[in-house]
Amino acid sequence: MKVLVPVKRVIDYNVKVRVKSDQSGVDLANVKMSMNPFDEISVEEAVRMKEASSVEEIVVVSIGPQQAQETIRTALAMGADRGILVKTDDAVEPLGVAKILAKIVEEEAPGLVILGKQAIDDDCNQTGQMLAALLGWPQGTFASEVKAGDGALQVTREVDGGLQTLALDGPAIVTTDLRLNEPRYASLPNIMKAKKKPIDMKSPEDYGADIAPRLTVVKVTEPPVREAGEKVEDVTTLVEKLKTAGAV
């Protein structure tokens, strides 16, 4: 089985995000970028499936600027086999990403597409569901456990009421949650090997996908600064202060 793993280049999760002075978006100048943490989990899961002989080939896809090659190389160092970079300097919304991925799926014919449930920059949590709708494939979102066998998948999902287990006939879409696995660190030998693995360079025009933006960002603002906490001597005082603040 071939697995397709989309990955996204985002601001590193350890970096404090700064909003532009004109509030038009987030300042990306001189900011450390890395692979979306949820996508790291999806790459790790694909590699584990390959190690268990459930998968023969892992293809990593990224849609973004030239620098997104670094993100693909990271996935290749973790154990993926080859990459595809759809190069564009424009911001691509989840629907546009799903359209491009649908075209790539038609070309590559994978048995499984596994991707992070959301990206930490826009937090949309839409691409996997949109891709499943465009392809007409079954989907298992927010996966905390994935078992593959005999052309079918068993996906355990994290839902509000606990856990839900689904049986999916392949090909299928799976989006990963945080508790699915712990991504590995790429070793130095694997990092060196990743430099020789192939990355195909493409553009959105190669797939004929309409990625025109449907959304307009009106304003981006930082969250309000949290006020300092206050200690109280007893429960009675706490209740009185809550009443005064209108919290109870």
mmCIF file of C-alpha atoms in Angstrom:
data_model
loop_
_atom_site.group_PDB
_atom_site.id
_atom_site.type_symbol
_atom_site.label_atom_id
_atom_site.label_comp_id
_atom_site.label_asym_id
_atom_site.label_seq_id
_atom_site.Cartn_x
_atom_site.Cartn_y
_atom_site.Cartn_z
ATOM 1 C CA MET A 1 0.000 0.000 0.000
ATOM 2 C CA LYS A 2 1.139 3.514 -0.802
ATOM 3 C CA VAL A 3 0.518 6.285 1.742
ATOM 4 C CA LEU A 4 0.281 9.992 0.940
ATOM 5 C CA VAL A 5 1.206 12.350 3.778
ATOM 6 C CA PRO A 6 0.575 16.103 3.351
ATOM 7 C CA VAL A 7 2.760 18.324 5.561
ATOM 8 C CA LYS A 8 2.667 22.065 6.187
ATOM 9 C CA ARG A 9 5.407 24.578 6.979
ATOM 10 C CA VAL A 10 4.303 26.743 9.937
ATOM 11 C CA ILE A 11 5.797 28.981 12.599
ATOM 12 C CA ASP A 12 7.608 26.798 15.137
ATOM 13 C CA TYR A 13 5.375 26.087 18.119
ATOM 14 C CA ASN A 14 8.035 27.412 20.528
ATOM 15 C CA VAL A 15 8.057 30.871 18.891
ATOM 16 C CA LYS A 16 6.001 33.724 20.304
ATOM 17 C CA VAL A 17 3.800 34.924 17.463
ATOM 18 C CA ARG A 18 3.829 38.652 16.628
ATOM 19 C CA VAL A 19 1.003 40.469 14.874
ATOM 20 C CA LYS A 20 1.873 43.000 12.155
ATOM 21 C CA SER A 21 1.499 46.649 13.092
ATOM 22 C CA ASP A 22 -1.291 47.126 10.524
ATOM 23 C CA GLN A 23 -3.128 44.050 11.925
ATOM 24 C CA SER A 24 -3.230 42.469 8.460
ATOM 25 C CA GLY A 25 -1.718 39.189 9.627
ATOM 26 C CA VAL A 26 1.113 37.498 11.494
ATOM 27 C CA ASP A 27 4.708 38.751 11.113
ATOM 28 C CA LEU A 28 6.796 35.985 9.491
ATOM 29 C CA ALA A 29 10.016 37.999 9.063
ATOM 30 C CA ASN A 30 13.056 36.253 10.599
ATOM 31 C CA VAL A 31 10.831 33.716 12.370
ATOM 32 C CA LYS A 32 11.815 30.079 12.833
ATOM 33 C CA MET A 33 9.610 27.750 10.788
ATOM 34 C CA SER A 34 9.106 24.009 11.166
ATOM 35 C CA MET A 35 6.737 21.180 10.320
ATOM 36 C CA ASN A 36 3.231 21.417 11.733
ATOM 37 C CA PRO A 37 3.266 19.227 14.921
ATOM 38 C CA PHE A 38 0.133 17.301 13.894
ATOM 39 C CA ASP A 39 1.799 16.516 10.545
ATOM 40 C CA GLU A 40 4.858 15.187 12.370
ATOM 41 C CA ILE A 41 2.507 12.708 14.023
ATOM 42 C CA SER A 42 1.039 11.665 10.658
ATOM 43 C CA VAL A 43 4.533 11.131 9.188
ATOM 44 C CA GLU A 44 5.527 9.077 12.224
ATOM 45 C CA GLU A 45 2.398 6.919 11.916
ATOM 46 C CA ALA A 46 3.077 6.284 8.221
ATOM 47 C CA VAL A 47 6.685 5.300 9.011
ATOM 48 C CA ARG A 48 5.516 2.927 11.751
ATOM 49 C CA MET A 49 3.074 1.324 9.337
ATOM 50 C CA LYS A 50 5.918 0.851 6.856
ATOM 51 C CA GLU A 51 8.089 -0.700 9.558
ATOM 52 C CA ALA A 52 5.210 -3.088 10.294
ATOM 53 C CA SER A 53 5.135 -4.043 6.573
ATOM 54 C CA SER A 54 1.636 -2.568 6.107
ATOM 55 C CA VAL A 55 2.973 0.146 3.789
ATOM 56 C CA GLU A 56 5.390 -0.087 0.868
ATOM 57 C CA GLU A 57 5.928 3.582 -0.027
ATOM 58 C CA ILE A 58 5.439 6.928 1.733
ATOM 59 C CA VAL A 59 5.006 10.032 -0.413
ATOM 60 C CA VAL A 60 5.140 13.414 1.333
ATOM 61 C CA VAL A 61 3.427 16.466 -0.175
ATOM 62 C CA SER A 62 3.756 20.114 0.778
ATOM 63 C CA ILE A 63 2.105 23.176 -0.748
ATOM 64 C CA GLY A 64 3.975 26.404 -0.153
ATOM 65 C CA PRO A 65 7.099 28.441 -0.932
ATOM 66 C CA GLN A 66 10.496 27.096 -1.964
ATOM 67 C CA GLN A 67 11.527 26.890 1.696
ATOM 68 C CA ALA A 68 8.903 24.185 2.229
ATOM 69 C CA GLN A 69 11.512 21.808 0.789
ATOM 70 C CA GLU A 70 13.074 21.855 4.256
ATOM 71 C CA THR A 71 9.830 20.558 5.730
ATOM 72 C CA ILE A 72 9.725 17.757 3.168
ATOM 73 C CA ARG A 73 13.377 16.896 3.881
ATOM 74 C CA THR A 74 12.495 16.572 7.562
ATOM 75 C CA ALA A 75 9.800 14.038 6.691
ATOM 76 C CA LEU A 76 12.210 12.189 4.387
ATOM 77 C CA ALA A 77 14.737 12.021 7.219
ATOM 78 C CA MET A 78 12.055 10.509 9.454
ATOM 79 C CA GLY A 79 11.574 7.686 6.950
ATOM 80 C CA ALA A 80 9.445 8.846 4.015
ATOM 81 C CA ASP A 81 10.558 7.752 0.533
ATOM 82 C CA ARG A 82 10.006 10.750 -1.753
ATOM 83 C CA GLY A 83 8.426 14.178 -1.814
ATOM 84 C CA ILE A 84 6.314 16.481 -3.933
ATOM 85 C CA LEU A 85 6.487 20.260 -3.513
ATOM 86 C CA VAL A 86 3.663 22.265 -5.063
ATOM 87 C CA LYS A 87 5.445 25.611 -5.138
ATOM 88 C CA THR A 88 3.431 28.780 -4.597
ATOM 89 C CA ASP A 89 4.168 31.977 -2.710
ATOM 90 C CA ASP A 90 0.465 32.700 -2.291
ATOM 91 C CA ALA A 91 -1.484 31.715 0.816
ATOM 92 C CA VAL A 92 -3.613 28.683 -0.044
ATOM 93 C CA GLU A 93 -6.835 28.139 1.880
ATOM 94 C CA PRO A 94 -7.898 24.651 3.046
ATOM 95 C CA LEU A 95 -10.290 24.221 0.100
ATOM 96 C CA GLY A 96 -7.500 25.025 -2.364
ATOM 97 C CA VAL A 97 -5.163 22.602 -0.587
ATOM 98 C CA ALA A 98 -7.826 19.886 -0.711
ATOM 99 C CA LYS A 99 -8.336 20.452 -4.462
ATOM 100 C CA ILE A 100 -4.618 20.113 -5.180
ATOM 101 C CA LEU A 101 -4.342 17.037 -2.964
ATOM 102 C CA ALA A 102 -7.318 15.462 -4.751
ATOM 103 C CA LYS A 103 -5.479 15.825 -8.078
ATOM 104 C CA ILE A 104 -2.297 14.359 -6.575
ATOM 105 C CA VAL A 105 -4.296 11.430 -5.194
ATOM 106 C CA GLU A 106 -5.640 10.759 -8.692
ATOM 107 C CA GLU A 107 -2.065 10.602 -10.026
ATOM 108 C CA GLU A 108 -0.445 8.693 -7.182
ATOM 109 C CA ALA A 109 -3.364 6.326 -6.347
ATOM 110 C CA PRO A 110 -2.493 5.827 -2.653
ATOM 111 C CA GLY A 111 -4.412 3.425 -0.446
ATOM 112 C CA LEU A 112 -4.353 5.901 2.450
ATOM 113 C CA VAL A 113 -3.974 9.637 2.975
ATOM 114 C CA ILE A 114 -2.940 10.480 6.526
ATOM 115 C CA LEU A 115 -2.566 14.096 7.649
ATOM 116 C CA GLY A 116 -2.669 16.211 10.786
ATOM 117 C CA LYS A 117 -6.144 17.111 11.996
ATOM 118 C CA GLN A 118 -5.268 20.833 11.866
ATOM 119 C CA ALA A 119 -2.413 23.273 11.353
ATOM 120 C CA ILE A 120 -1.327 25.387 14.302
ATOM 121 C CA ASP A 121 -1.226 28.597 12.235
ATOM 122 C CA ASP A 122 -4.836 28.869 11.024
ATOM 123 C CA ASP A 123 -6.348 26.106 13.247
ATOM 124 C CA CYS A 124 -8.919 25.432 10.525
ATOM 125 C CA ASN A 125 -9.308 21.634 10.892
ATOM 126 C CA GLN A 126 -10.890 21.439 7.408
ATOM 127 C CA THR A 127 -8.485 19.987 4.835
ATOM 128 C CA GLY A 128 -8.922 16.307 5.661
ATOM 129 C CA GLN A 129 -12.708 16.512 5.660
ATOM 130 C CA MET A 130 -12.785 18.524 2.424
ATOM 131 C CA LEU A 131 -10.427 16.082 0.733
ATOM 132 C CA ALA A 132 -12.607 13.137 1.768
ATOM 133 C CA ALA A 133 -15.666 14.906 0.338
ATOM 134 C CA LEU A 134 -13.937 15.695 -2.979
ATOM 135 C CA LEU A 135 -12.724 12.107 -3.368
ATOM 136 C CA GLY A 136 -15.824 10.424 -1.976
ATOM 137 C CA TRP A 137 -13.603 8.426 0.408
ATOM 138 C CA PRO A 138 -14.424 7.308 3.969
ATOM 139 C CA GLN A 139 -12.702 9.298 6.699
ATOM 140 C CA GLY A 140 -11.576 8.806 10.275
ATOM 141 C CA THR A 141 -10.748 12.100 11.975
ATOM 142 C CA PHE A 142 -8.991 12.854 15.302
ATOM 143 C CA ALA A 143 -7.368 9.412 15.308
ATOM 144 C CA SER A 144 -5.692 8.267 18.523
ATOM 145 C CA GLU A 145 -5.064 4.723 17.197
ATOM 146 C CA VAL A 146 -4.846 3.278 13.685
ATOM 147 C CA LYS A 147 -4.694 -0.423 12.806
ATOM 148 C CA ALA A 148 -4.275 -1.573 9.201
ATOM 149 C CA GLY A 149 -4.945 -4.976 7.714
ATOM 150 C CA ASP A 150 -6.532 -6.764 4.720
ATOM 151 C CA GLY A 151 -7.368 -3.551 2.861
ATOM 152 C CA ALA A 152 -9.272 -2.101 5.815
ATOM 153 C CA LEU A 153 -8.488 0.298 8.638
ATOM 154 C CA GLN A 154 -9.639 0.372 12.234
ATOM 155 C CA VAL A 155 -9.495 3.929 13.543
ATOM 156 C CA THR A 156 -10.076 4.932 17.156
ATOM 157 C CA ARG A 157 -11.269 8.535 17.364
ATOM 158 C CA GLU A 158 -11.197 10.979 20.250
ATOM 159 C CA VAL A 159 -14.680 12.469 20.623
ATOM 160 C CA ASP A 160 -16.350 14.600 23.302
ATOM 161 C CA GLY A 161 -17.880 11.581 25.037
ATOM 162 C CA GLY A 162 -14.736 9.419 24.991
ATOM 163 C CA LEU A 163 -13.495 7.130 22.227
ATOM 164 C CA GLN A 164 -15.200 5.934 19.049
ATOM 165 C CA THR A 165 -13.892 3.080 16.889
ATOM 166 C CA LEU A 166 -14.574 3.019 13.143
ATOM 167 C CA ALA A 167 -13.897 0.357 10.505
ATOM 168 C CA LEU A 168 -12.993 1.960 7.163
ATOM 169 C CA ASP A 169 -12.676 0.239 3.798
ATOM 170 C CA GLY A 170 -9.705 1.600 1.898
ATOM 171 C CA PRO A 171 -8.788 3.843 0.267
ATOM 172 C CA ALA A 172 -9.489 6.259 3.114
ATOM 173 C CA ILE A 173 -8.579 9.558 4.765
ATOM 174 C CA VAL A 174 -7.248 9.666 8.345
ATOM 175 C CA THR A 175 -6.454 12.798 10.359
ATOM 176 C CA THR A 176 -4.226 12.458 13.401
ATOM 177 C CA ASP A 177 -4.680 13.652 16.968
ATOM 178 C CA LEU A 178 -1.950 14.382 19.522
ATOM 179 C CA ARG A 179 -2.138 11.075 21.373
ATOM 180 C CA LEU A 180 -1.657 8.858 18.326
ATOM 181 C CA ASN A 181 2.128 8.586 18.769
ATOM 182 C CA GLU A 182 5.362 10.335 19.747
ATOM 183 C CA PRO A 183 7.260 11.498 16.624
ATOM 184 C CA ARG A 184 10.875 10.355 16.389
ATOM 185 C CA TYR A 185 13.927 12.566 16.053
ATOM 186 C CA ALA A 186 15.696 12.099 12.730
ATOM 187 C CA SER A 187 19.189 10.657 13.139
ATOM 188 C CA LEU A 188 22.189 12.290 11.452
ATOM 189 C CA PRO A 189 22.672 9.392 8.984
ATOM 190 C CA ASN A 190 18.994 9.604 7.981
ATOM 191 C CA ILE A 191 19.273 13.384 7.559
ATOM 192 C CA MET A 192 22.196 12.827 5.178
ATOM 193 C CA LYS A 193 20.272 10.120 3.279
ATOM 194 C CA ALA A 194 17.253 12.438 2.990
ATOM 195 C CA LYS A 195 19.324 14.885 0.925
ATOM 196 C CA LYS A 196 19.522 12.280 -1.859
ATOM 197 C CA LYS A 197 15.840 11.346 -1.861
ATOM 198 C CA PRO A 198 13.854 12.826 -4.782
ATOM 199 C CA ILE A 199 11.503 15.807 -4.501
ATOM 200 C CA ASP A 200 9.326 16.564 -7.535
ATOM 201 C CA MET A 201 8.744 20.276 -8.132
ATOM 202 C CA LYS A 202 5.217 21.176 -9.237
ATOM 203 C CA SER A 203 2.938 24.211 -9.362
ATOM 204 C CA PRO A 204 -0.823 24.606 -8.788
ATOM 205 C CA GLU A 205 -1.208 25.143 -12.538
ATOM 206 C CA ASP A 206 0.162 21.646 -13.174
ATOM 207 C CA TYR A 207 -2.928 20.234 -11.473
ATOM 208 C CA GLY A 208 -5.445 22.708 -12.886
ATOM 209 C CA ALA A 209 -6.807 23.374 -9.413
ATOM 210 C CA ASP A 210 -8.731 26.562 -8.637
ATOM 211 C CA ILE A 211 -7.057 27.938 -5.512
ATOM 212 C CA ALA A 212 -8.488 31.472 -5.707
ATOM 213 C CA PRO A 213 -9.109 32.741 -2.145
ATOM 214 C CA ARG A 214 -12.670 32.659 -0.862
ATOM 215 C CA LEU A 215 -11.920 34.349 2.452
ATOM 216 C CA THR A 216 -10.782 37.849 3.399
ATOM 217 C CA VAL A 217 -8.903 38.539 6.623
ATOM 218 C CA VAL A 218 -10.491 41.607 8.161
ATOM 219 C CA LYS A 219 -8.181 42.029 11.132
ATOM 220 C CA VAL A 220 -5.734 40.036 13.256
ATOM 221 C CA THR A 221 -5.269 41.022 16.900
ATOM 222 C CA GLU A 222 -3.381 39.591 19.841
ATOM 223 C CA PRO A 223 -5.424 38.119 22.712
ATOM 224 C CA PRO A 224 -5.994 40.453 25.667
ATOM 225 C CA VAL A 225 -3.364 40.388 28.389
ATOM 226 C CA ARG A 226 -4.462 38.248 31.315
ATOM 227 C CA GLU A 227 -4.853 40.071 34.604
ATOM 228 C CA ALA A 228 -2.800 38.962 37.579
ATOM 229 C CA GLY A 229 -4.387 36.494 39.968
ATOM 230 C CA GLU A 230 -5.311 37.285 43.548
ATOM 231 C CA LYS A 231 -5.063 35.168 46.709
ATOM 232 C CA VAL A 232 -7.926 35.026 49.205
ATOM 233 C CA GLU A 233 -7.956 33.869 52.812
ATOM 234 C CA ASP A 234 -11.024 31.630 52.741
ATOM 235 C CA VAL A 235 -13.952 30.371 50.664
ATOM 236 C CA THR A 236 -16.322 33.039 51.973
ATOM 237 C CA THR A 237 -14.049 35.806 50.728
ATOM 238 C CA LEU A 238 -13.696 34.021 47.391
ATOM 239 C CA VAL A 239 -17.473 33.810 46.930
ATOM 240 C CA GLU A 240 -17.913 37.483 47.820
ATOM 241 C CA LYS A 241 -15.264 38.547 45.295
ATOM 242 C CA LEU A 242 -16.847 36.374 42.602
ATOM 243 C CA LYS A 243 -20.231 37.953 43.314
ATOM 244 C CA THR A 244 -18.703 41.413 43.103
ATOM 245 C CA ALA A 245 -17.098 40.550 39.761
ATOM 246 C CA GLY A 246 -20.397 39.171 38.464
ATOM 247 C CA ALA A 247 -18.920 35.698 37.973
ATOM 248 C CA VAL A 248 -21.563 33.964 40.111
#
